[in-house]
CSV table of C-alpha atoms and ligand atoms in Angstrom, one decimal:
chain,number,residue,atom,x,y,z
A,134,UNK,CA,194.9,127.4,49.4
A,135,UNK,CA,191.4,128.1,47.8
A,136,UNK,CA,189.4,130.5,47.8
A,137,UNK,CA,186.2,132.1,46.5
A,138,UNK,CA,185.4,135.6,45.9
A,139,UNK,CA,181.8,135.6,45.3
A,140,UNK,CA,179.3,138.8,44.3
A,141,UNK,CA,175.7,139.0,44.6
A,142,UNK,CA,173.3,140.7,42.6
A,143,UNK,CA,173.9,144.2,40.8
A,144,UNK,CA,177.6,144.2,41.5
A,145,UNK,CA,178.6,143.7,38.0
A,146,UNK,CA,177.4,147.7,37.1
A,147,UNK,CA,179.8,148.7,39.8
A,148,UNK,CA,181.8,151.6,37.8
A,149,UNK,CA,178.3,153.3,37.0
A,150,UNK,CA,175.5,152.4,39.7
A,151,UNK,CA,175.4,154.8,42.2
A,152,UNK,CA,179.5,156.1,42.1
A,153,UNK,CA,178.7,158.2,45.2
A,154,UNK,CA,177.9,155.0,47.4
A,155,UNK,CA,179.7,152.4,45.6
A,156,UNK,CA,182.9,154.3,44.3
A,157,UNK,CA,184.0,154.3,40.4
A,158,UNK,CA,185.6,150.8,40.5
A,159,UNK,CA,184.7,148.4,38.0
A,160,UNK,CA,184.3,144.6,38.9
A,161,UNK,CA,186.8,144.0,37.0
A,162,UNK,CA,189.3,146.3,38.5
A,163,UNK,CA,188.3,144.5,42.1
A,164,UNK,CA,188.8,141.1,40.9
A,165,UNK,CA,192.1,142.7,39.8
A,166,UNK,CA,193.3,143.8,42.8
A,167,UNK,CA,192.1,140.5,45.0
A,168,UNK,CA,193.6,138.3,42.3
A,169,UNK,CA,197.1,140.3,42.6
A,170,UNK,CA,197.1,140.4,46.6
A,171,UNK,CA,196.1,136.3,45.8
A,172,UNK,CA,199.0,136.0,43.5
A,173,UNK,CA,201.2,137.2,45.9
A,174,UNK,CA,200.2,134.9,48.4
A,175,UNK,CA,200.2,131.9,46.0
A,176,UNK,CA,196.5,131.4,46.9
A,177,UNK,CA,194.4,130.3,44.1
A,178,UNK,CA,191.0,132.1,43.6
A,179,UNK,CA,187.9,131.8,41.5
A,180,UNK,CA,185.7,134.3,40.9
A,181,UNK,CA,181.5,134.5,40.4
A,182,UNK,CA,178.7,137.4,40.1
A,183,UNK,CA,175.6,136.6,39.7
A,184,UNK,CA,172.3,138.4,39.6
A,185,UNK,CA,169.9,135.6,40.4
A,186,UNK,CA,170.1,133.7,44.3
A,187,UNK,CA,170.1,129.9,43.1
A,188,UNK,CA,172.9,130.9,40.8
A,189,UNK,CA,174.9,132.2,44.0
A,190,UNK,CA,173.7,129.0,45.8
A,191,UNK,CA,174.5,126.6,42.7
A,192,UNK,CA,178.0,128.0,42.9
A,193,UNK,CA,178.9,127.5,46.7
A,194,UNK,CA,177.1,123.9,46.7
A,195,UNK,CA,179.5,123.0,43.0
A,196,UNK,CA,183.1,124.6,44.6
A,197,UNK,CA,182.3,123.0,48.2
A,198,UNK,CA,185.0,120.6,48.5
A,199,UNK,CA,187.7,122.6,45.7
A,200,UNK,CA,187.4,125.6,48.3
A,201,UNK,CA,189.1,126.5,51.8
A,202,UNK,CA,186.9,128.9,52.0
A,203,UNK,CA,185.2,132.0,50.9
A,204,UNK,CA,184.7,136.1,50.7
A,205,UNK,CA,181.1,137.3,49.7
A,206,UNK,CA,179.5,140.2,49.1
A,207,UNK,CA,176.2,139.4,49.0
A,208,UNK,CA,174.6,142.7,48.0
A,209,UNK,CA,171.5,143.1,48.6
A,210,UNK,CA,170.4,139.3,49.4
A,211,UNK,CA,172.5,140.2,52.6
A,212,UNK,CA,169.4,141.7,54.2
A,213,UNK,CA,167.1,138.8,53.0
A,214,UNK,CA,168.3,135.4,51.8
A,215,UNK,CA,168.0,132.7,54.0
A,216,UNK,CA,168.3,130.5,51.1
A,217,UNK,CA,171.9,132.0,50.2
A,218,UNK,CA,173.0,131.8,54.3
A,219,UNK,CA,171.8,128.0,54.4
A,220,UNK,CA,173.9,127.4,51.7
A,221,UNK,CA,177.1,129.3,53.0
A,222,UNK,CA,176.4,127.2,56.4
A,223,UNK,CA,175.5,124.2,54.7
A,224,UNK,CA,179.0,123.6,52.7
A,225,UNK,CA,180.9,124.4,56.4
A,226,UNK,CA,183.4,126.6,54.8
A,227,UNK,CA,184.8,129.7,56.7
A,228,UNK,CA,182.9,132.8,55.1
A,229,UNK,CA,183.9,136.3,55.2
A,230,UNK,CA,180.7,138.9,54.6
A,231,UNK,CA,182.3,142.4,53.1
A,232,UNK,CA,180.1,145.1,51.6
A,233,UNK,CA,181.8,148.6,49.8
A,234,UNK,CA,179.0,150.6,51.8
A,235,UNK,CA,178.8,151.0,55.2
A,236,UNK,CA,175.3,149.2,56.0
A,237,UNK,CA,175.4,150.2,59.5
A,238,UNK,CA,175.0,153.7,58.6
A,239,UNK,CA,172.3,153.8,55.6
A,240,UNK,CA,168.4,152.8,55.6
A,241,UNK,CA,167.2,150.7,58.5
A,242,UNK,CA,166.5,147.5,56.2
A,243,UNK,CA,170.4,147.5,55.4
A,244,UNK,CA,171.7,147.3,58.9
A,245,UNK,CA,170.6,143.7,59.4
A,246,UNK,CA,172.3,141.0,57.7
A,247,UNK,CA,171.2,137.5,57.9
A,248,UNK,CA,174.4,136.1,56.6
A,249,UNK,CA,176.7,137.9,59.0
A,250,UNK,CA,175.9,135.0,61.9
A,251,UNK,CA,177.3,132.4,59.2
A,252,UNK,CA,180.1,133.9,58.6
A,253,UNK,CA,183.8,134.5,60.6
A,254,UNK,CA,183.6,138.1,60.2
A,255,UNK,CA,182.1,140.9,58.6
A,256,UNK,CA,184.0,143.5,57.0
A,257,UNK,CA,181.9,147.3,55.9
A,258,UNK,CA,182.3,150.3,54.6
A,259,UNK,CA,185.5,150.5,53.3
A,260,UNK,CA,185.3,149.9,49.5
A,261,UNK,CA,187.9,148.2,47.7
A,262,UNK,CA,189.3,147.9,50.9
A,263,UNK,CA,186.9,145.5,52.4
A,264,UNK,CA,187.5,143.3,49.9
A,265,UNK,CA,190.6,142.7,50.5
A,266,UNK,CA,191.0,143.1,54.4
A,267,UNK,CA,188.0,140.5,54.3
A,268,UNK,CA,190.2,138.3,52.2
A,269,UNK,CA,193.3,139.1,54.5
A,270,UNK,CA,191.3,137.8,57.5
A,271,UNK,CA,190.1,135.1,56.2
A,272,UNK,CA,193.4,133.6,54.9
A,273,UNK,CA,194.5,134.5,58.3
A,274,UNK,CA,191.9,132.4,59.6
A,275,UNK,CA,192.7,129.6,57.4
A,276,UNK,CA,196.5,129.4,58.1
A,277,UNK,CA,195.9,128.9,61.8
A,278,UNK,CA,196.5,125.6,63.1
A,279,UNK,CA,193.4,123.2,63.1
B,78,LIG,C1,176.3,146.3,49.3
B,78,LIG,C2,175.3,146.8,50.3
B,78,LIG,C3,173.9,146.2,50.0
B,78,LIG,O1,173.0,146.8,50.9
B,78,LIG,C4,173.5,146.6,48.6
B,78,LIG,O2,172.2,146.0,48.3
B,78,LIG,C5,174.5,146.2,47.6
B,78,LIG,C6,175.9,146.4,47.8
B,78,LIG,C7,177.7,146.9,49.4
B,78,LIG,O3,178.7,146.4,48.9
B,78,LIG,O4,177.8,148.0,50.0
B,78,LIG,O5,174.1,145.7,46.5
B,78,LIG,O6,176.5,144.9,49.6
């Protein structure tokens, strides 16, 4: 099986941009952790961040048929991007939204997500941890029968 762990814009400072919201947690130390619970599923995974939308976009459209399916955290395009949720429904791949924050319970713009109807399931607030539940349920989701 694979999958793709995707992060949107300004999740590579994670570590130093706003620890009290976001946690300590570098990237890198996420990737880490969702490529050893991967490792120990034998699931192969490849991971992206990027900064700019059509870089997000390029990536889905260029992995589309390598990929089962996918976990995003779209920061903030989650509230915005059409573009980025035509894309995930374009390539028909099961999608899993997760965020570190709980957007349900911060400023009014964050508590609607546009790519949450695309996806299989939305997973918030939870840090680390809604990375890899999200990536739990979607594996899940793939191993059921067809
Ligand atoms: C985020 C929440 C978004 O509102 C914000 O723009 C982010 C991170 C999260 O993981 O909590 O960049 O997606």
């Amino acid at each position: 099986m694979n999958i793709l762990v995707i992060h949107g814009p300004n999740l590579n400072l994670l570590g130093e941009r706003e620890p009290d919201v976001y946690g300590t947690l570098t990237l890198q130390q996420i990737n880490t952790e969702i490529q050893k619970l991967a490792d120990s599923k034998n699931i192969v995974v490849k991971f992206f961040q990027s900064n700019h939308e059509g870089g997000l976009i390029d990536f889905i459209h260029e992995n589309r048929k390598w990929a089962n399916g996918l976990v995003i955290n779209p920061g903030a395009y989650t509230h915005y991007s059409y573009a980025l949720r035509d894309a995930i429904a374009g390539v028909n791949l099961p999608a899993v939204e997760v965020h570190l924050s709980d957007i349900s319970k911060r400023e009014d713009f964050r508590r609607i997500s546009v790519i949450a109807p695309v996806c299989i399931r939305q997973i918030s607030g939870l840090g680390l941890q809604s990375y890899l539940q999200g990536f739990e349920f979607l594996i899940g989701a793939l191993s059921l029968p067809q």
